[in-house]
């Protein structure tokens, strides 16, 4: 199976190294440095953070290679960048620039309304979002080396991230209790390859690391997602849209490491200033919800 | 006898090391504080991001305890763990632990697109073997102190080395199913 290919092993290997950490959205070299100094395991280089993409509207595309290169020069931790769903040429550019991970992301405007990128042909690893297990396994089958639950980017509201993580983890638990003869029709119903369903039955987990994204704004949000089964967290707008990004970044790193120790999370949550302003999901019209993008 | 091997689990692929230790028939313990560290016979510092791990070591006040542990008991470091145990401050937020006298260059082979898997040659105290080395944004050992012995090579590069208590690898033995390096660490270091 492709899971055993050397190239795939290398891609998943980097994802393994990012576990137990925080990946932070940054828009310039200065923010990248703040993120690194605060303990980020990687940064996501993008021109506008999701909250601003949401506010400003228009088509959101891959960031300029120049800006990504400046960030790569500024920090020693891995640098990720986003391409549009299905836009394999943007992904080729990002690979050529030398980013360490490509996020085929619903935060940008999709370039293909039916297909995602065939990620197995790339040397650079991909992370993709999902709302449920079927979507996660379709992305892995295409070659994604890391999955992140989508949440709702730029909302500052954790409810969608929780919904998606519970959906994925709940289905994994269900599969481990199924008998083999139930797996085929289950695979058909969720639109996922049978061989990956069998992997989950036998291993009780996804074949690639499972991170969380979309709405994390506080240390307790990070601790919540980690306890629900996330192996790392992405924080997008939550840091640089808050009152004191540096303090908040450090606090979220600490809460992610000690997610199961409420005393540490409590101490980390003190004196951070205001969190980003959050959006109630009912305030975001259905067609503007980013998590609905992806197929 | 069953040993208790701690895995520093502030950040990184600590789960993979835990599995490797258990596959060798020993007990693995996640270490995030001094109390747990004291319960361990040996310690592993995993792969991950060295800047992040070192920041957390300092913030949690673990530095002195780790140095004390490493002067008396065995510690293995893989990739980021090697950087943390080594002697080179460059690009790190604070001093590394300096428990083994090696000069290190971070990301010496390039970025993730340059990561690779290749056969390496082990020489474990006279026992020669081939091993699948997984190199991910790997560092290089640029220089060894007099008390440090090379134990593995990729071409001319030294990829595995040790002094009396400390074993370091620039690659990730925890990402392969071959337990030979974990077993070597558990059985031959004290």
Short mmCIF file of C-alpha atoms in Angstrom, two decimals:
data_model
loop_
_atom_site.label_atom_id
_atom_site.label_comp_id
_atom_site.label_asym_id
_atom_site.label_seq_id
_atom_site.Cartn_x
_atom_site.Cartn_y
_atom_site.Cartn_z
CA UNK A 1 0.00 0.00 0.00
CA UNK A 2 1.17 3.60 -0.64
CA UNK A 3 1.37 4.15 3.12
CA UNK A 4 4.54 2.04 3.08
CA UNK A 5 6.28 3.99 0.28
CA UNK A 6 9.54 5.63 1.30
CA UNK A 7 8.52 9.07 0.08
CA UNK A 8 5.27 8.92 2.00
CA UNK A 9 7.12 7.80 5.13
CA UNK A 10 9.38 10.86 4.90
CA UNK A 11 6.40 13.17 4.55
CA UNK A 12 4.58 11.66 7.51
CA UNK A 13 7.89 11.73 9.39
CA UNK A 14 7.97 15.52 9.35
CA UNK A 15 4.34 15.62 10.51
CA UNK A 16 5.36 13.35 13.43
CA UNK A 17 8.04 15.87 14.41
CA UNK A 18 5.43 18.63 14.66
CA UNK A 19 3.31 16.77 17.22
CA UNK A 20 2.54 18.34 20.57
CA UNK A 21 3.12 21.78 19.12
CA UNK A 22 1.51 24.93 17.80
CA UNK A 23 1.65 26.05 14.16
CA UNK A 24 1.03 29.77 13.84
CA UNK A 25 -0.24 31.91 10.93
CA UNK A 26 2.14 34.78 10.15
CA UNK A 27 2.07 37.44 7.46
CA UNK A 28 5.66 38.73 7.55
CA UNK A 29 9.18 37.95 8.78
CA UNK A 30 8.73 39.94 11.97
CA UNK A 31 5.65 37.97 13.01
CA UNK A 32 7.43 34.74 12.07
CA UNK A 33 10.25 35.62 14.44
CA UNK A 34 7.77 36.39 17.23
CA UNK A 35 6.13 33.02 16.62
CA UNK A 36 9.44 31.15 16.66
CA UNK A 37 10.58 32.90 19.83
CA UNK A 38 7.28 32.02 21.48
CA UNK A 39 7.85 28.32 20.76
CA UNK A 40 5.90 27.64 17.54
CA UNK A 41 6.91 24.33 15.90
CA UNK A 42 6.21 25.79 12.47
CA UNK A 43 4.74 28.87 10.86
CA UNK A 44 2.14 29.19 8.11
CA UNK A 45 3.14 31.99 5.75
CA UNK A 46 0.18 33.82 4.24
CA UNK A 47 -0.56 37.34 3.03
CA UNK A 48 -3.77 37.84 4.94
CA UNK A 49 -4.87 35.93 8.02
CA UNK A 50 -8.28 34.25 7.72
CA UNK A 51 -10.12 36.92 9.76
CA UNK A 52 -8.97 39.58 7.25
CA UNK A 53 -9.74 37.39 4.23
CA UNK A 54 -13.24 37.05 5.64
CA UNK A 55 -13.59 40.79 6.26
CA UNK A 56 -12.10 41.98 2.97
CA UNK A 57 -13.63 39.42 0.63
CA UNK A 58 -12.44 38.93 -2.96
CA UNK A 59 -10.48 35.96 -4.31
CA UNK A 60 -7.83 34.69 -1.87
CA UNK A 61 -4.80 33.14 -3.60
CA UNK A 62 -1.40 31.64 -2.78
CA UNK A 63 0.98 34.14 -1.13
CA UNK A 64 3.78 35.70 -3.12
CA UNK A 65 6.97 33.59 -3.24
CA UNK A 66 9.01 36.65 -2.25
CA UNK A 67 7.17 37.04 1.03
CA UNK A 68 7.38 33.29 1.73
CA UNK A 69 11.14 33.34 1.07
CA UNK A 70 11.62 36.23 3.49
CA UNK A 71 9.88 34.23 6.17
CA UNK A 72 11.94 31.13 5.35
CA UNK A 73 15.06 33.22 5.79
CA UNK A 74 13.91 34.69 9.10
CA UNK A 75 13.26 31.45 11.02
CA UNK A 76 14.86 28.02 11.46
CA UNK A 77 11.59 26.14 12.10
CA UNK A 78 9.60 24.61 9.21
CA UNK A 79 7.60 27.00 7.02
CA UNK A 80 4.24 26.05 5.55
CA UNK A 81 2.22 27.87 2.90
CA UNK A 82 -1.29 27.54 1.50
CA UNK A 83 -2.44 26.80 -2.02
CA UNK A 84 -6.01 26.82 -3.32
CA UNK A 85 -7.97 23.57 -3.37
CA UNK A 86 -7.21 21.81 -6.66
CA UNK A 87 -4.62 24.38 -7.75
CA UNK A 88 -1.72 22.01 -8.40
CA UNK A 89 0.28 24.70 -10.20
CA UNK A 90 0.33 26.83 -7.06
CA UNK A 91 1.47 23.73 -5.18
CA UNK A 92 4.25 23.20 -7.74
CA UNK A 93 5.39 26.78 -7.17
CA UNK A 94 5.40 26.32 -3.39
CA UNK A 95 7.43 23.12 -3.76
CA UNK A 96 9.89 24.96 -6.00
CA UNK A 97 10.20 27.78 -3.45
CA UNK A 98 11.12 25.08 -0.92
CA UNK A 99 8.37 25.32 1.70
CA UNK A 100 8.34 22.39 4.13
CA UNK A 101 4.58 21.70 4.02
CA UNK A 102 1.79 22.77 1.65
CA UNK A 103 -1.69 23.34 3.05
CA UNK A 104 -4.32 22.70 0.36
CA UNK A 105 -6.67 25.02 2.14
CA UNK A 106 -10.35 25.93 2.17
CA UNK A 107 -9.31 29.32 3.58
CA UNK A 108 -8.27 30.33 0.05
CA UNK A 109 -10.80 30.50 -2.77
CA UNK A 110 -11.09 27.02 -4.35
CA UNK A 111 -9.64 26.67 -7.86
CA UNK A 112 -11.46 23.42 -8.65
CA UNK A 113 -15.02 22.76 -7.53
CA UNK A 114 -14.78 18.97 -7.96
CA UNK A 115 -11.20 17.77 -7.48
CA UNK A 116 -8.42 18.10 -5.00
CA UNK A 117 -4.73 17.89 -5.89
CA UNK A 118 -3.20 14.44 -6.51
CA UNK A 119 -0.67 14.86 -3.75
CA UNK A 120 1.24 11.58 -4.07
CA UNK A 121 3.27 12.93 -7.01
CA UNK A 122 4.77 15.74 -4.96
CA UNK A 123 7.99 15.61 -2.98
CA UNK A 124 6.69 18.22 -0.53
CA UNK A 125 4.21 16.93 2.08
CA UNK A 126 0.61 18.22 2.19
CA UNK A 127 -1.81 18.92 4.99
CA UNK A 128 -5.54 19.04 4.22
CA UNK A 129 -8.64 19.97 6.17
CA UNK A 130 -11.59 17.72 6.92
CA UNK A 131 -14.97 17.87 8.58
CA UNK A 132 -15.48 14.14 9.00
CA UNK A 133 -13.69 10.84 8.58
CA UNK A 134 -14.70 10.27 4.95
CA UNK A 135 -13.19 13.58 3.92
CA UNK A 136 -10.03 12.87 5.95
CA UNK A 137 -9.53 9.49 4.28
CA UNK A 138 -10.16 10.84 0.77
CA UNK A 139 -7.39 13.40 1.36
CA UNK A 140 -5.03 10.76 2.77
CA UNK A 141 -5.72 8.53 -0.24
CA UNK A 142 -4.70 11.44 -2.47
CA UNK A 143 -1.45 11.64 -0.52
CA UNK A 144 -1.97 14.08 2.37
CA UNK A 145 0.63 13.39 5.08
CA UNK A 146 -1.24 15.29 7.77
CA UNK A 147 -4.91 15.95 8.44
CA UNK A 148 -6.32 18.90 10.29
CA UNK A 149 -9.93 19.23 11.23
CA UNK A 150 -11.19 22.37 9.53
CA UNK A 151 -13.09 24.23 12.18
CA UNK A 152 -14.14 27.65 10.92
CA UNK A 153 -11.06 29.72 10.14
CA UNK A 154 -11.05 33.37 11.15
CA UNK A 155 -14.13 32.98 13.35
CA UNK A 156 -12.46 32.88 16.77
CA UNK A 157 -15.21 30.36 17.55
CA UNK A 158 -14.18 26.83 18.53
CA UNK A 159 -17.55 25.16 17.94
CA UNK A 160 -16.86 23.91 14.39
CA UNK A 161 -13.39 22.59 15.32
CA UNK A 162 -15.00 20.62 18.14
CA UNK A 163 -17.74 19.32 15.85
CA UNK A 164 -15.21 18.12 13.26
CA UNK A 165 -12.82 16.54 15.77
CA UNK A 166 -15.67 14.72 17.52
CA UNK A 167 -16.93 13.50 14.15
CA UNK A 168 -13.53 12.08 13.18
CA UNK A 169 -12.65 10.54 16.56
CA UNK A 170 -16.17 9.17 17.06
CA UNK A 171 -16.13 7.39 13.70
CA UNK A 172 -12.66 5.95 14.43
CA UNK A 173 -13.99 4.49 17.70
CA UNK A 174 -16.99 3.08 15.85
CA UNK A 175 -14.84 1.36 13.22
CA UNK A 176 -12.68 -0.35 15.82
CA UNK A 177 -15.86 -2.06 17.07
CA UNK A 178 -17.11 -3.14 13.65
CA UNK A 179 -16.59 -6.60 12.25
CA UNK A 180 -14.69 -6.95 8.97
CA UNK A 181 -17.82 -7.83 7.00
CA UNK A 182 -19.35 -4.46 7.93
CA UNK A 183 -16.44 -2.43 6.62
CA UNK A 184 -17.17 -2.50 2.88
CA UNK A 185 -20.59 -0.94 3.03
CA UNK A 186 -19.34 1.51 5.65
CA UNK A 187 -16.52 2.54 3.28
CA UNK A 188 -19.03 2.98 0.49
CA UNK A 189 -21.31 5.12 2.65
CA UNK A 190 -18.64 7.55 3.77
CA UNK A 191 -16.89 7.62 0.38
CA UNK A 192 -13.52 6.39 1.66
CA UNK A 193 -11.13 3.67 0.43
CA UNK A 194 -11.67 0.30 2.11
CA UNK A 195 -7.96 -0.29 2.70
CA UNK A 196 -7.77 2.84 4.88
CA UNK A 197 -10.87 1.78 6.82
CA UNK A 198 -9.16 -1.56 7.47
CA UNK A 199 -6.06 0.33 8.65
CA UNK A 200 -8.20 2.22 11.17
CA UNK A 201 -9.92 -0.93 12.39
CA UNK A 202 -6.54 -2.56 13.04
CA UNK A 203 -4.70 0.47 14.44
CA UNK A 204 -7.43 2.55 16.09
CA UNK A 205 -6.14 5.77 14.55
CA UNK A 206 -5.60 7.61 11.29
CA UNK A 207 -2.49 6.56 9.33
CA UNK A 208 -1.19 10.17 9.50
CA UNK A 209 -1.08 12.74 12.34
CA UNK A 210 -4.38 14.42 13.13
CA UNK A 211 -4.15 18.11 14.04
CA UNK A 212 -6.80 20.71 14.76
CA UNK A 213 -7.46 24.12 13.21
CA UNK A 214 -10.07 26.81 12.77
CA UNK A 215 -11.24 28.88 15.73
CA UNK A 216 -8.59 28.35 18.43
CA UNK A 217 -8.24 31.67 20.29
CA UNK A 218 -7.29 30.83 23.90
CA UNK A 219 -5.01 28.44 25.82
CA UNK A 220 -8.11 26.56 27.00
CA UNK A 221 -9.28 26.18 23.38
CA UNK A 222 -5.95 24.48 22.59
CA UNK A 223 -6.23 22.23 25.67
CA UNK A 224 -9.80 21.31 24.67
CA UNK A 225 -8.78 20.26 21.16
CA UNK A 226 -5.80 18.26 22.43
CA UNK A 227 -7.98 16.41 24.92
CA UNK A 228 -10.49 15.64 22.18
CA UNK A 229 -7.72 13.89 20.23
CA UNK A 230 -5.77 16.54 18.29
CA UNK A 231 -2.03 15.87 18.20
CA UNK A 232 -1.11 19.53 17.58
CA UNK A 233 -2.98 22.75 16.91
CA UNK A 234 -2.95 25.40 14.20
CA UNK A 235 -3.66 28.91 15.42
CA UNK A 236 -4.51 31.34 12.65
CA UNK A 237 -6.08 34.67 13.43
CA UNK A 238 -6.19 33.91 17.16
CA UNK A 239 -2.68 35.17 17.87
CA UNK A 240 -2.04 38.23 15.73
CA UNK A 241 -5.65 39.46 16.04
CA UNK A 242 -5.36 39.50 19.84
CA UNK A 243 -4.26 42.35 22.09
CA UNK A 244 -0.86 40.89 23.03
CA UNK A 245 0.24 38.38 20.36
CA UNK A 246 3.56 37.49 21.98
CA UNK A 247 2.09 36.64 25.38
CA UNK A 248 -0.83 34.78 23.82
CA UNK A 249 1.46 32.76 21.55
CA UNK A 250 3.59 31.65 24.49
CA UNK A 251 0.52 30.81 26.55
CA UNK A 252 -1.00 28.64 23.81
CA UNK A 253 2.31 26.77 23.40
CA UNK A 254 2.39 26.06 27.14
CA UNK A 255 -1.26 24.94 27.20
CA UNK A 256 -0.66 22.61 24.24
CA UNK A 257 2.27 20.86 25.96
CA UNK A 258 0.38 20.57 29.27
CA UNK A 259 -3.11 20.17 27.84
CA UNK A 260 -3.96 17.57 30.48
CA UNK A 261 -2.84 19.71 33.43
CA UNK A 262 -5.53 22.34 34.24
CA UNK A 263 -3.24 24.12 36.75
CA UNK A 264 -0.74 24.89 34.01
CA UNK A 265 -3.47 25.91 31.56
CA UNK A 266 -4.94 28.19 34.25
CA UNK A 267 -1.59 29.89 34.87
CA UNK A 268 -1.00 30.24 31.13
CA UNK A 269 -4.41 31.91 30.73
CA UNK A 270 -3.64 34.79 33.09
CA UNK A 271 -2.88 38.35 31.98
CA UNK A 272 -3.09 37.86 28.22
CA UNK A 273 -5.21 40.91 27.39
CA UNK A 274 -8.20 40.59 25.09
CA UNK A 275 -8.62 37.59 22.83
CA UNK A 276 -9.69 38.17 19.23
CA UNK A 277 -13.32 39.09 18.76
CA UNK A 278 -15.25 35.95 17.90
CA UNK A 279 -18.14 35.40 15.51
CA UNK A 280 -21.29 33.49 16.36
CA UNK A 281 -21.73 30.85 13.62
CA UNK A 282 -25.27 32.10 12.89
CA UNK A 283 -23.73 35.47 11.95
CA UNK A 284 -21.80 33.80 9.11
CA UNK A 285 -24.07 33.08 6.13
CA UNK A 286 -23.86 29.44 4.99
CA UNK A 287 -22.27 30.37 1.64
CA UNK A 288 -19.54 32.30 3.44
CA UNK A 289 -18.57 29.43 5.73
CA UNK A 290 -15.10 28.29 4.73
CA UNK A 291 -15.48 24.80 6.18
CA UNK A 292 -18.10 23.94 3.54
CA UNK A 293 -15.40 24.13 0.84
CA UNK A 294 -13.77 20.81 -0.11
CA UNK A 295 -15.23 17.65 -1.62
CA UNK B 1 15.54 -6.76 34.10
CA UNK B 2 12.78 -4.39 33.06
CA UNK B 3 13.99 -0.80 32.93
CA UNK B 4 12.03 2.44 33.07
CA UNK B 5 12.95 4.61 30.12
CA UNK B 6 11.69 8.19 30.19
CA UNK B 7 10.79 10.05 27.01
CA UNK B 8 10.92 13.83 27.26
CA UNK B 9 7.46 14.65 25.91
CA UNK B 10 7.32 18.43 25.73
CA UNK B 11 7.00 18.31 21.94
CA UNK B 12 7.90 16.00 19.06
CA UNK B 13 7.57 12.32 18.14
CA UNK B 14 7.65 11.00 21.72
CA UNK B 15 4.91 8.45 20.96
CA UNK B 16 7.17 6.71 18.42
CA UNK B 17 9.93 6.36 21.02
CA UNK B 18 7.46 5.03 23.58
CA UNK B 19 6.39 2.35 21.12
CA UNK B 20 10.02 1.46 20.34
CA UNK B 21 10.86 1.12 24.06
CA UNK B 22 7.82 -1.06 24.71
CA UNK B 23 8.68 -3.23 21.71
CA UNK B 24 12.05 -3.86 23.38
CA UNK B 25 10.17 -5.14 26.43
CA UNK B 26 10.78 -2.18 28.74
CA UNK B 27 8.58 0.40 30.43
CA UNK B 28 8.22 3.87 28.88
CA UNK B 29 7.31 6.97 30.87
CA UNK B 30 6.40 10.40 29.47
CA UNK B 31 8.50 13.02 31.24
CA UNK B 32 7.28 16.60 31.58
CA UNK B 33 8.49 17.39 35.10
CA UNK B 34 11.35 16.71 37.53
CA UNK B 35 9.41 14.26 39.68
CA UNK B 36 8.79 11.91 36.76
CA UNK B 37 12.38 12.27 35.56
CA UNK B 38 13.65 10.98 38.92
CA UNK B 39 11.70 7.74 38.40
CA UNK B 40 13.59 6.93 35.19
CA UNK B 41 16.65 4.73 34.66
CA UNK B 42 17.35 6.36 31.31
CA UNK B 43 15.96 9.16 29.19
CA UNK B 44 15.29 9.78 25.49
CA UNK B 45 15.00 13.27 24.01
CA UNK B 46 12.91 12.80 20.86
CA UNK B 47 12.88 14.35 17.42
CA UNK B 48 10.81 17.49 16.98
CA UNK B 49 11.72 21.15 16.94
CA UNK B 50 14.82 21.89 19.01
CA UNK B 51 13.94 25.58 19.51
CA UNK B 52 10.50 24.70 20.88
CA UNK B 53 11.77 21.91 23.12
CA UNK B 54 14.60 24.03 24.52
CA UNK B 55 12.27 26.96 25.25
CA UNK B 56 9.95 24.62 27.14
CA UNK B 57 12.87 23.01 29.03
CA UNK B 58 13.79 26.46 30.35
CA UNK B 59 10.25 27.64 31.00
CA UNK B 60 9.45 24.53 33.00
CA UNK B 61 12.70 24.77 34.96
CA UNK B 62 13.99 21.40 33.73
CA UNK B 63 17.47 22.46 32.59
CA UNK B 64 19.42 21.75 35.78
CA UNK B 65 17.60 18.49 36.42
CA UNK B 66 18.30 17.26 32.88
CA UNK B 67 22.00 18.16 33.07
CA UNK B 68 22.29 16.45 36.45
CA UNK B 69 20.51 13.37 35.07
CA UNK B 70 22.76 13.24 31.99
CA UNK B 71 25.93 13.40 34.05
CA UNK B 72 24.96 10.29 35.98
CA UNK B 73 22.57 8.33 33.81
CA UNK B 74 22.18 7.45 30.14
CA UNK B 75 20.41 9.79 27.69
CA UNK B 76 19.71 9.25 23.99
CA UNK B 77 18.86 12.13 21.65
CA UNK B 78 17.56 11.78 18.10
CA UNK B 79 17.69 14.68 15.63
CA UNK B 80 16.36 17.63 17.69
CA UNK B 81 17.39 15.64 20.78
CA UNK B 82 20.96 15.54 19.45
CA UNK B 83 20.95 19.32 18.95
CA UNK B 84 19.73 19.82 22.53
CA UNK B 85 22.39 17.48 23.99
CA UNK B 86 25.21 18.90 21.85
CA UNK B 87 27.55 21.84 22.08
CA UNK B 88 26.38 24.34 19.46
CA UNK B 89 24.29 27.36 20.41
CA UNK B 90 23.77 28.67 16.86
CA UNK B 91 20.09 29.56 16.07
CA UNK B 92 18.93 28.26 19.47
CA UNK B 93 17.02 30.43 21.96
CA UNK B 94 19.39 29.45 24.78
CA UNK B 95 22.40 27.27 25.49
CA UNK B 96 22.07 23.59 24.62
CA UNK B 97 22.65 21.14 27.48
CA UNK B 98 26.28 20.44 26.45
CA UNK B 99 26.20 16.85 27.70
CA UNK B 100 28.15 15.56 24.71
CA UNK B 101 31.05 17.30 23.04
CA UNK B 102 29.86 17.57 19.43
CA UNK B 103 29.61 20.53 17.08
CA UNK B 104 26.29 20.52 15.27
CA UNK B 105 24.93 22.16 12.14
CA UNK B 106 21.15 22.36 12.02
CA UNK B 107 19.18 21.48 8.85
CA UNK B 108 22.53 20.63 7.27
CA UNK B 109 21.10 18.66 4.33
CA UNK B 110 18.51 21.33 3.47
CA UNK B 111 14.76 21.70 3.92
CA UNK B 112 11.99 19.08 3.89
CA UNK B 113 12.16 18.56 0.09
CA UNK B 114 15.78 17.43 0.69
CA UNK B 115 14.85 14.91 3.41
CA UNK B 116 15.78 11.33 2.52
CA UNK B 117 15.99 7.68 3.56
CA UNK B 118 19.33 5.94 3.00
CA UNK B 119 21.33 2.95 4.24
CA UNK B 120 23.78 3.76 7.01
CA UNK B 121 26.62 1.65 8.38
CA UNK B 122 26.59 0.95 12.11
CA UNK B 123 29.60 -0.12 14.13
CA UNK B 124 28.16 -0.80 17.59
CA UNK B 125 31.25 -1.67 19.62
CA UNK B 126 32.63 -3.95 16.91
CA UNK B 127 29.23 -5.29 15.77
CA UNK B 128 28.71 -4.11 12.21
CA UNK B 129 25.24 -3.75 10.74
CA UNK B 130 23.32 -1.88 8.07
CA UNK B 131 20.40 0.31 9.17
CA UNK B 132 17.70 2.30 7.38
CA UNK B 133 18.40 5.92 8.29
CA UNK B 134 15.45 8.31 8.08
CA UNK B 135 16.82 11.84 7.75
CA UNK B 136 14.26 14.64 8.16
CA UNK B 137 15.59 18.20 7.96
CA UNK B 138 18.50 16.49 9.65
CA UNK B 139 21.46 18.06 11.43
CA UNK B 140 25.09 17.11 10.85
CA UNK B 141 27.80 16.39 13.39
CA UNK B 142 30.63 18.69 12.27
CA UNK B 143 33.20 17.83 14.91
CA UNK B 144 33.68 15.36 17.78
CA UNK B 145 35.39 15.83 21.14
CA UNK B 146 38.10 13.38 22.24
CA UNK B 147 35.77 11.39 24.49
CA UNK B 148 33.14 10.94 21.76
CA UNK B 149 33.12 7.79 19.68
CA UNK B 150 31.56 7.53 16.20
CA UNK B 151 29.20 4.54 15.89
CA UNK B 152 27.47 5.06 12.56
CA UNK B 153 28.20 6.53 9.14
CA UNK B 154 26.37 7.77 6.09
CA UNK B 155 29.20 7.93 3.60
CA UNK B 156 31.71 10.08 5.46
CA UNK B 157 29.17 11.78 7.72
CA UNK B 158 29.05 10.57 11.31
CA UNK B 159 25.37 10.01 12.06
CA UNK B 160 25.55 8.11 15.37
CA UNK B 161 27.96 8.88 18.21
CA UNK B 162 28.33 8.44 21.94
CA UNK B 163 30.34 9.27 25.03
CA UNK B 164 30.05 7.36 28.30
CA UNK B 165 26.43 8.25 29.10
CA UNK B 166 25.08 9.98 26.01
CA UNK B 167 24.07 8.46 22.64
CA UNK B 168 23.06 10.75 19.77
CA UNK B 169 21.69 10.16 16.26
CA UNK B 170 21.17 12.68 13.47
CA UNK B 171 18.45 10.41 12.04
CA UNK B 172 15.26 8.83 13.43
CA UNK B 173 15.62 5.20 14.57
CA UNK B 174 12.15 5.57 16.12
CA UNK B 175 10.59 5.89 12.65
CA UNK B 176 11.78 2.43 11.54
CA UNK B 177 10.63 -0.93 12.86
CA UNK B 178 14.20 -2.12 13.49
CA UNK B 179 14.80 -1.91 17.28
CA UNK B 180 18.59 -2.40 17.16
CA UNK B 181 19.54 1.15 18.19
CA UNK B 182 16.98 1.41 21.01
CA UNK B 183 18.12 -2.01 22.25
CA UNK B 184 21.78 -0.94 22.06
CA UNK B 185 20.97 2.17 24.10
CA UNK B 186 18.95 0.29 26.72
CA UNK B 187 21.40 -2.60 27.12
CA UNK B 188 24.82 -0.94 26.75
CA UNK B 189 24.49 2.44 28.43
CA UNK B 190 24.19 3.23 32.11
#
